[in-house]
Structure formats: structure tokens, C-alpha cells
Amino acid sequence: MNALSTRMVTRSRTRGPGTGSRAGGEESAPLGRGEAAAEGGKRHSPVKRQRKPHRLHVAYEASDGEKGEGTEPLKVPVWEPQDWQQQLVNIRTMRSKKDAPVDQLGAEHCYDPGAPAKVRRYQVLLSLMLSSQTKDQVTAGAMQRLRARGLTVDSILQTDDSTLGKLIYPVGFWRNKVKYIKQTSAILQQRYGGDIPASVAELVALPGVGPKMAHLAMAVAWGTVSGIAVDTHVHRIANRLRWTKKATKSPEETRAALEEWLPRELWSEINGLLVGFGQQTCLPVHPRCQACLNQSLCPAAQGL
């Protein structure tokens, strides 16, 4: 009995690798295939083949500041007007002839194409200053008279106020514009060497230059899309079509509302498109809804 007990204890202490714990409490490593085959000759029980583990593909949302490979950022839903894409297609169709006053007499058509680049940019800015509260035909006429005398910063500064007033009359608020043109021209000569600034912030700091003029000047004079140029036409039409989340009270408020959702690649197009549409069809008073392709899609037309 004692001998049997001794043999059992001895057998327990001499168990082979992979069947128990190592000395010191360390667990033995799993057997490799070759070792398992050799060990199988010593054991009486069959060796089970290990099944190939399956990889689990786990999708997860990356936290802030963590960019996992192959993951795409979650898109935040952006408000956009109902039917705006079809409305835009219809407006493009109605404007396909490009025969509105803005198409022939806008700021991009009022400067002298043969003048030096710096002079052309100045003339663009001047035409925009004259265009405020003025029809394109009147602005274009004033620019022709100014250009006939050689329209540069120096020539304007050498022209007395009375003569300048006669040249630009009858543009809207012509007396104030004489003052603003003289002040702005002096600043351009002193600070910018006769050129115009290349940023919206500097442009709107000039006397008589507003945000719409600044964004158009950036686009026409510098070839840079800095924002949507919103005048009374764009402001009116955007509200009629409900292209703003809520009704806006000023062109600047409309600009901010449009830039929140309108794709940036459309910013340079939208001003000329809507201005011409407002000059020909979506008039301030008595809009021609019967001739408009958007009649059934326009909330304002439903109320007329």
C-alpha cells in the first residue's frame, strides 16, 4: 500500500510537457504540430487537431484626434432647401441665352481690357462702387465717360469734385460716391501703390465698398472666390425660393445663410445667374411667375 502510494506520487510529479504546470507556477506553452505528433506516440489518447481561428472584423467609430486607416469621418447632416437642385437647373435653362443687362454690362465688362493689370483692377473696383443702387446700363455709361478721360488712380485724384460728379451722374447717390471715390483712390495711392487690396477685409475697409462689392472684386479682379456676392436680386430670390432656413432681412444675412449649405463650387456662378434672373423674370414688383419654370416649385409663387 505504501509502495503504491509512492509510485502514484512519483508519477504525478513527472508528468510530461503540455499536460500540466511548470515548476514555479508557469503554464506550459501549447505544442507545435511536430511536437504534438511526437508526443502522440507516447500517449494513448488521440491528439485533436487545432481548428484555424477565424478573424473577426470589428467596425468602430474613431474618437476625436484618432484616424484609423480605412475609416471615413461621419457626415453631419446639413440642412438644404427642398427642390433646390431642380430649381437651379430651371434657372440655368431660363438664363441660357445670357441676354440680361448684367451679362453685357456687369463689372467684368466695364474695365479697359488693354490697360495694365493694376489699372484694370482699379477700374473693376470703381465700377462696383458706382453700381450700388444703380442699373447696369447707367453704371456702364458712367464708366465709358470716365475711361474716355483715362481712368486711373492719378487721373481721378486730379479731377475736381464737380467734374467727377458730372461724369458719373446719374448713378444713384452720386454726390456720396464722388466723395467715396476720391477717398478710396487716395488710400490706394498711399497704401497700395495704386493697386487694390487682395483681401475682403481690406476691401470693405475702403470708403464706399461693401461686402458684395468686395467679393465681386475678389472674383473679377483677382480671380479668387472669397464668398457669395449677394445684392438685392440674390437676397430677394433666395427668400422667395426659401433658400434660407428662415427669412433673412439683409443681403449679408442672406450671404451667411447661403454659404452654410450651397456647395462652394457654385458660389462664383450664383450671383450672375440670380441677378440676371431677377432682372428678367423674378422682378421686385409683379414677378413674371407665369413665364417661370419654377412656378410649381416656388413657395412665393403659390401665394400669388
Short mmCIF file of C-alpha atoms in Angstrom, two decimals, residues 14-301:
data_model
loop_
_atom_site.label_atom_id
_atom_site.label_comp_id
_atom_site.label_asym_id
_atom_site.label_seq_id
_atom_site.Cartn_x
_atom_site.Cartn_y
_atom_site.Cartn_z
CA THR A 14 6.94 13.58 -13.55
CA ARG A 15 4.13 14.49 -15.93
CA GLY A 16 5.27 15.46 -19.45
CA PRO A 17 5.29 18.97 -21.01
CA GLY A 18 1.98 20.36 -22.14
CA THR A 19 -0.10 18.42 -19.66
CA GLY A 20 0.23 20.49 -16.55
CA SER A 21 2.03 23.43 -14.97
CA ARG A 22 5.73 24.03 -14.99
CA ALA A 23 7.78 24.42 -11.89
CA GLY A 24 7.41 27.84 -10.39
CA GLY A 25 3.76 28.03 -11.49
CA GLU A 26 4.42 28.87 -15.17
CA GLU A 27 1.96 27.42 -17.66
CA SER A 28 3.50 25.31 -20.39
CA ALA A 29 3.38 26.60 -23.96
CA PRO A 30 1.00 24.99 -26.48
CA LEU A 31 2.54 22.29 -28.57
CA GLY A 32 3.57 22.83 -32.12
CA ARG A 33 2.48 20.41 -34.83
CA GLY A 34 5.76 18.43 -34.85
CA GLU A 35 5.88 18.17 -31.09
CA ALA A 36 2.22 17.10 -30.97
CA ALA A 37 2.89 14.25 -33.42
CA ALA A 38 5.89 13.01 -31.40
CA GLU A 39 4.00 13.25 -28.19
CA GLY A 40 1.09 11.34 -29.73
CA GLY A 41 3.27 8.23 -29.89
CA LYS A 42 3.68 8.33 -26.12
CA ARG A 43 0.04 9.00 -25.30
CA HIS A 44 -2.80 6.53 -25.52
CA SER A 45 -5.44 9.23 -26.27
CA PRO A 46 -5.74 10.67 -29.84
CA VAL A 47 -4.48 14.17 -30.49
CA LYS A 48 -7.14 16.68 -31.55
CA ARG A 49 -6.25 18.92 -34.49
CA GLN A 50 -6.41 22.60 -33.67
CA ARG A 51 -9.00 24.47 -35.72
CA LYS A 52 -7.82 27.54 -37.61
CA PRO A 53 -9.10 30.61 -35.76
CA HIS A 54 -11.47 32.94 -37.66
CA ARG A 55 -10.69 36.62 -37.69
CA LEU A 56 -13.47 38.90 -36.58
CA HIS A 57 -13.79 42.20 -38.42
CA VAL A 58 -14.93 44.81 -35.95
CA ALA A 59 -16.16 48.21 -37.14
CA TYR A 60 -15.65 51.05 -34.76
CA GLU A 61 -16.02 54.82 -34.68
CA ALA A 62 -12.73 56.66 -34.33
CA SER A 63 -12.61 59.09 -31.47
CA ASP A 64 -11.59 62.74 -31.85
CA GLY A 65 -7.99 63.03 -32.91
CA GLU A 66 -7.82 59.35 -33.88
CA LYS A 67 -7.76 58.47 -37.54
CA GLY A 68 -7.95 54.81 -38.32
CA GLU A 69 -6.90 53.55 -41.72
CA GLY A 70 -9.82 52.84 -43.98
CA THR A 71 -12.30 54.69 -41.81
CA GLU A 72 -14.36 57.61 -43.09
CA PRO A 73 -15.49 60.51 -40.91
CA LEU A 74 -19.16 60.54 -40.07
CA LYS A 75 -21.06 63.05 -42.21
CA VAL A 76 -23.10 65.57 -40.29
CA PRO A 77 -26.48 66.15 -41.93
CA VAL A 78 -26.64 69.65 -43.44
CA TRP A 79 -29.90 71.49 -43.99
CA GLU A 80 -30.70 72.22 -47.60
CA PRO A 81 -33.81 73.66 -49.29
CA GLN A 82 -36.38 71.39 -50.84
CA ASP A 83 -36.13 71.05 -54.64
CA TRP A 84 -33.20 73.50 -54.83
CA GLN A 85 -31.30 71.42 -57.40
CA GLN A 86 -34.25 71.31 -59.79
CA GLN A 87 -34.90 75.00 -59.21
CA LEU A 88 -31.27 75.73 -60.09
CA VAL A 89 -31.49 73.63 -63.26
CA ASN A 90 -34.61 75.56 -64.29
CA ILE A 91 -32.96 78.93 -63.65
CA ARG A 92 -29.96 77.90 -65.73
CA THR A 93 -32.33 76.97 -68.55
CA MET A 94 -34.10 80.33 -68.35
CA ARG A 95 -30.74 82.12 -68.30
CA SER A 96 -29.16 80.10 -71.11
CA LYS A 97 -29.32 82.98 -73.61
CA LYS A 98 -27.20 85.23 -71.38
CA ASP A 99 -29.10 88.29 -72.58
CA ALA A 100 -29.78 90.11 -69.28
CA PRO A 101 -28.19 93.53 -68.66
CA VAL A 102 -25.70 92.03 -66.19
CA ASP A 103 -24.40 89.71 -68.91
CA GLN A 104 -23.19 92.58 -71.11
CA LEU A 105 -22.79 95.46 -68.67
CA GLY A 106 -21.66 93.88 -65.39
CA ALA A 107 -18.42 94.74 -63.60
CA GLU A 108 -16.42 92.23 -65.65
CA HIS A 109 -17.37 94.16 -68.82
CA CYS A 110 -16.70 97.74 -67.69
CA TYR A 111 -12.91 97.86 -67.48
CA ASP A 112 -10.44 98.50 -70.28
CA PRO A 113 -9.04 95.09 -71.31
CA GLY A 114 -5.99 96.76 -72.86
CA ALA A 115 -4.95 98.59 -69.68
CA PRO A 116 -2.22 97.31 -67.33
CA ALA A 117 -3.39 94.74 -64.77
CA LYS A 118 -3.20 97.21 -61.89
CA VAL A 119 -5.35 99.73 -63.77
CA ARG A 120 -7.87 97.06 -64.76
CA ARG A 121 -8.30 96.03 -61.14
CA TYR A 122 -8.85 99.64 -60.11
CA GLN A 123 -11.46 100.08 -62.83
CA VAL A 124 -13.28 96.93 -61.66
CA LEU A 125 -13.47 98.30 -58.13
CA LEU A 126 -14.63 101.70 -59.36
CA SER A 127 -17.41 100.17 -61.48
CA LEU A 128 -18.60 98.20 -58.45
CA MET A 129 -18.67 101.35 -56.32
CA LEU A 130 -20.75 103.09 -58.98
CA SER A 131 -23.14 100.13 -59.38
CA SER A 132 -24.67 100.35 -55.91
CA GLN A 133 -28.39 101.24 -56.18
CA THR A 134 -27.85 101.80 -59.91
CA LYS A 135 -28.93 99.96 -63.04
CA ASP A 136 -26.20 98.29 -65.05
CA GLN A 137 -26.91 100.47 -68.08
CA VAL A 138 -26.32 103.65 -66.05
CA THR A 139 -23.14 102.27 -64.47
CA ALA A 140 -21.75 101.25 -67.86
CA GLY A 141 -22.43 104.74 -69.25
CA ALA A 142 -20.59 106.41 -66.36
CA MET A 143 -17.63 104.06 -66.80
CA GLN A 144 -17.42 104.89 -70.51
CA ARG A 145 -17.24 108.61 -69.76
CA LEU A 146 -14.58 108.08 -67.12
CA ARG A 147 -12.49 105.81 -69.33
CA ALA A 148 -12.62 108.36 -72.15
CA ARG A 149 -10.55 110.67 -69.93
CA GLY A 150 -8.09 107.93 -68.92
CA LEU A 151 -9.36 106.17 -65.83
CA THR A 152 -6.51 105.67 -63.36
CA VAL A 153 -5.95 106.47 -59.70
CA ASP A 154 -3.91 109.53 -60.64
CA SER A 155 -6.45 110.85 -63.16
CA ILE A 156 -9.28 110.58 -60.63
CA LEU A 157 -7.27 112.38 -57.95
CA GLN A 158 -6.52 115.16 -60.43
CA THR A 159 -10.20 115.59 -61.35
CA ASP A 160 -12.12 118.14 -59.29
CA ASP A 161 -15.28 117.02 -57.47
CA SER A 162 -17.62 118.99 -59.69
CA THR A 163 -16.28 117.45 -62.90
CA LEU A 164 -16.27 113.96 -61.39
CA GLY A 165 -19.90 114.42 -60.33
CA LYS A 166 -20.91 115.36 -63.88
CA LEU A 167 -19.09 112.35 -65.29
CA ILE A 168 -20.78 109.78 -63.07
CA TYR A 169 -24.26 111.37 -62.94
CA PRO A 170 -26.98 109.95 -62.84
CA VAL A 171 -25.75 106.97 -60.81
CA GLY A 172 -27.55 106.53 -57.52
CA PHE A 173 -26.24 108.70 -54.63
CA TRP A 174 -23.71 110.25 -56.99
CA ARG A 175 -22.70 113.01 -54.57
CA ASN A 176 -21.70 110.49 -51.89
CA LYS A 177 -19.93 108.40 -54.50
CA VAL A 178 -17.81 111.35 -55.59
CA LYS A 179 -16.58 111.63 -52.01
CA TYR A 180 -16.03 107.87 -51.58
CA ILE A 181 -14.21 107.53 -54.92
CA LYS A 182 -11.83 110.34 -54.05
CA GLN A 183 -11.14 108.99 -50.54
CA THR A 184 -10.64 105.42 -51.72
CA SER A 185 -8.38 106.48 -54.60
CA ALA A 186 -6.18 108.43 -52.20
CA ILE A 187 -5.87 105.41 -49.90
CA LEU A 188 -5.00 103.14 -52.82
CA GLN A 189 -2.27 105.52 -53.95
CA GLN A 190 -0.77 105.91 -50.48
CA ARG A 191 -1.03 102.35 -49.16
CA TYR A 192 -1.22 100.05 -52.17
CA GLY A 193 0.82 101.80 -54.86
CA GLY A 194 -2.28 102.48 -56.94
CA ASP A 195 -3.47 98.87 -56.86
CA ILE A 196 -6.43 97.46 -54.92
CA PRO A 197 -6.19 95.20 -51.85
CA ALA A 198 -6.30 91.43 -52.33
CA SER A 199 -8.45 90.57 -49.32
CA VAL A 200 -12.09 91.09 -48.39
CA ALA A 201 -11.17 92.58 -45.03
CA GLU A 202 -9.04 95.30 -46.63
CA LEU A 203 -11.55 95.98 -49.39
CA VAL A 204 -14.51 96.54 -47.07
CA ALA A 205 -12.35 98.92 -45.03
CA LEU A 206 -12.27 101.29 -48.02
CA PRO A 207 -14.86 104.12 -48.09
CA GLY A 208 -17.94 103.18 -50.10
CA VAL A 209 -17.04 99.49 -50.51
CA GLY A 210 -19.45 96.90 -49.09
CA PRO A 211 -19.26 93.09 -48.77
CA LYS A 212 -20.96 92.39 -52.11
CA MET A 213 -18.52 94.67 -53.93
CA ALA A 214 -15.59 93.11 -52.08
CA HIS A 215 -16.49 89.54 -53.03
CA LEU A 216 -17.12 90.53 -56.66
CA ALA A 217 -13.84 92.45 -56.77
CA MET A 218 -12.02 89.39 -55.46
CA ALA A 219 -13.63 87.23 -58.15
CA VAL A 220 -13.33 89.60 -61.14
CA ALA A 221 -10.12 91.47 -60.32
CA TRP A 222 -8.15 88.76 -58.50
CA GLY A 223 -9.78 85.56 -59.76
CA THR A 224 -10.46 84.38 -56.19
CA VAL A 225 -13.77 83.06 -54.89
CA SER A 226 -13.93 84.50 -51.38
CA GLY A 227 -17.68 84.23 -50.81
CA ILE A 228 -21.10 84.65 -52.38
CA ALA A 229 -21.80 88.16 -53.65
CA VAL A 230 -25.35 88.98 -52.55
CA ASP A 231 -27.15 92.06 -53.84
CA THR A 232 -30.85 92.92 -53.71
CA HIS A 233 -31.68 90.47 -56.51
CA VAL A 234 -29.96 87.50 -54.86
CA HIS A 235 -31.39 88.47 -51.48
CA ARG A 236 -34.95 88.69 -52.85
CA ILE A 237 -34.83 85.47 -54.89
CA ALA A 238 -33.20 83.42 -52.14
CA ASN A 239 -36.05 84.34 -49.81
CA ARG A 240 -38.74 83.70 -52.41
CA LEU A 241 -37.37 80.24 -53.15
CA ARG A 242 -36.84 79.58 -49.41
CA TRP A 243 -33.14 79.03 -49.96
CA THR A 244 -32.56 80.22 -46.41
CA LYS A 245 -33.55 78.22 -43.33
CA LYS A 246 -35.51 81.24 -42.15
CA ALA A 247 -36.41 84.58 -43.70
CA THR A 248 -33.44 86.96 -43.83
CA LYS A 249 -33.58 90.72 -43.50
CA SER A 250 -30.39 91.85 -45.21
CA PRO A 251 -28.09 90.76 -48.06
CA GLU A 252 -25.32 89.98 -45.58
CA GLU A 253 -27.63 87.74 -43.57
CA THR A 254 -28.63 86.02 -46.80
CA ARG A 255 -24.98 85.53 -47.78
CA ALA A 256 -24.21 83.80 -44.48
CA ALA A 257 -27.31 81.60 -44.79
CA LEU A 258 -26.46 80.54 -48.37
CA GLU A 259 -22.84 79.78 -47.60
CA GLU A 260 -23.94 77.33 -44.89
CA TRP A 261 -25.33 74.85 -47.42
CA LEU A 262 -24.70 75.87 -51.04
CA PRO A 263 -21.77 73.84 -52.46
CA ARG A 264 -18.69 76.03 -52.78
CA GLU A 265 -18.25 75.18 -56.46
CA LEU A 266 -21.48 77.12 -57.15
CA TRP A 267 -20.51 80.29 -55.29
CA SER A 268 -18.91 82.01 -58.29
CA GLU A 269 -21.89 81.25 -60.55
CA ILE A 270 -24.80 82.10 -58.30
CA ASN A 271 -24.53 85.91 -58.35
CA GLY A 272 -24.63 86.45 -62.10
CA LEU A 273 -27.21 83.69 -62.50
CA LEU A 274 -29.67 85.11 -59.99
CA VAL A 275 -29.05 88.77 -60.82
CA GLY A 276 -29.98 88.18 -64.45
CA PHE A 277 -32.94 86.05 -63.39
CA GLY A 278 -34.08 88.91 -61.15
CA GLN A 279 -33.68 91.45 -63.95
CA GLN A 280 -35.74 89.45 -66.44
CA THR A 281 -38.18 87.15 -64.64
CA CYS A 282 -38.22 87.31 -60.84
CA LEU A 283 -38.80 91.07 -60.77
CA PRO A 284 -39.05 93.01 -57.50
CA VAL A 285 -42.64 94.03 -58.31
CA HIS A 286 -45.01 91.91 -60.39
CA PRO A 287 -42.70 88.93 -60.96
CA ARG A 288 -43.38 87.02 -64.17
CA CYS A 289 -44.37 83.77 -62.49
CA GLN A 290 -46.43 82.59 -65.46
CA ALA A 291 -43.27 82.51 -67.57
CA CYS A 292 -41.11 80.93 -64.84
CA LEU A 293 -40.17 77.24 -64.99
CA ASN A 294 -40.14 77.20 -61.20
CA GLN A 295 -43.75 78.30 -60.80
CA SER A 296 -44.84 74.95 -59.33
CA LEU A 297 -41.69 74.68 -57.17
CA CYS A 298 -41.59 78.24 -55.81
CA PRO A 299 -43.24 78.83 -52.42
CA ALA A 300 -43.67 82.54 -53.21
CA ALA A 301 -45.48 81.79 -56.47
#
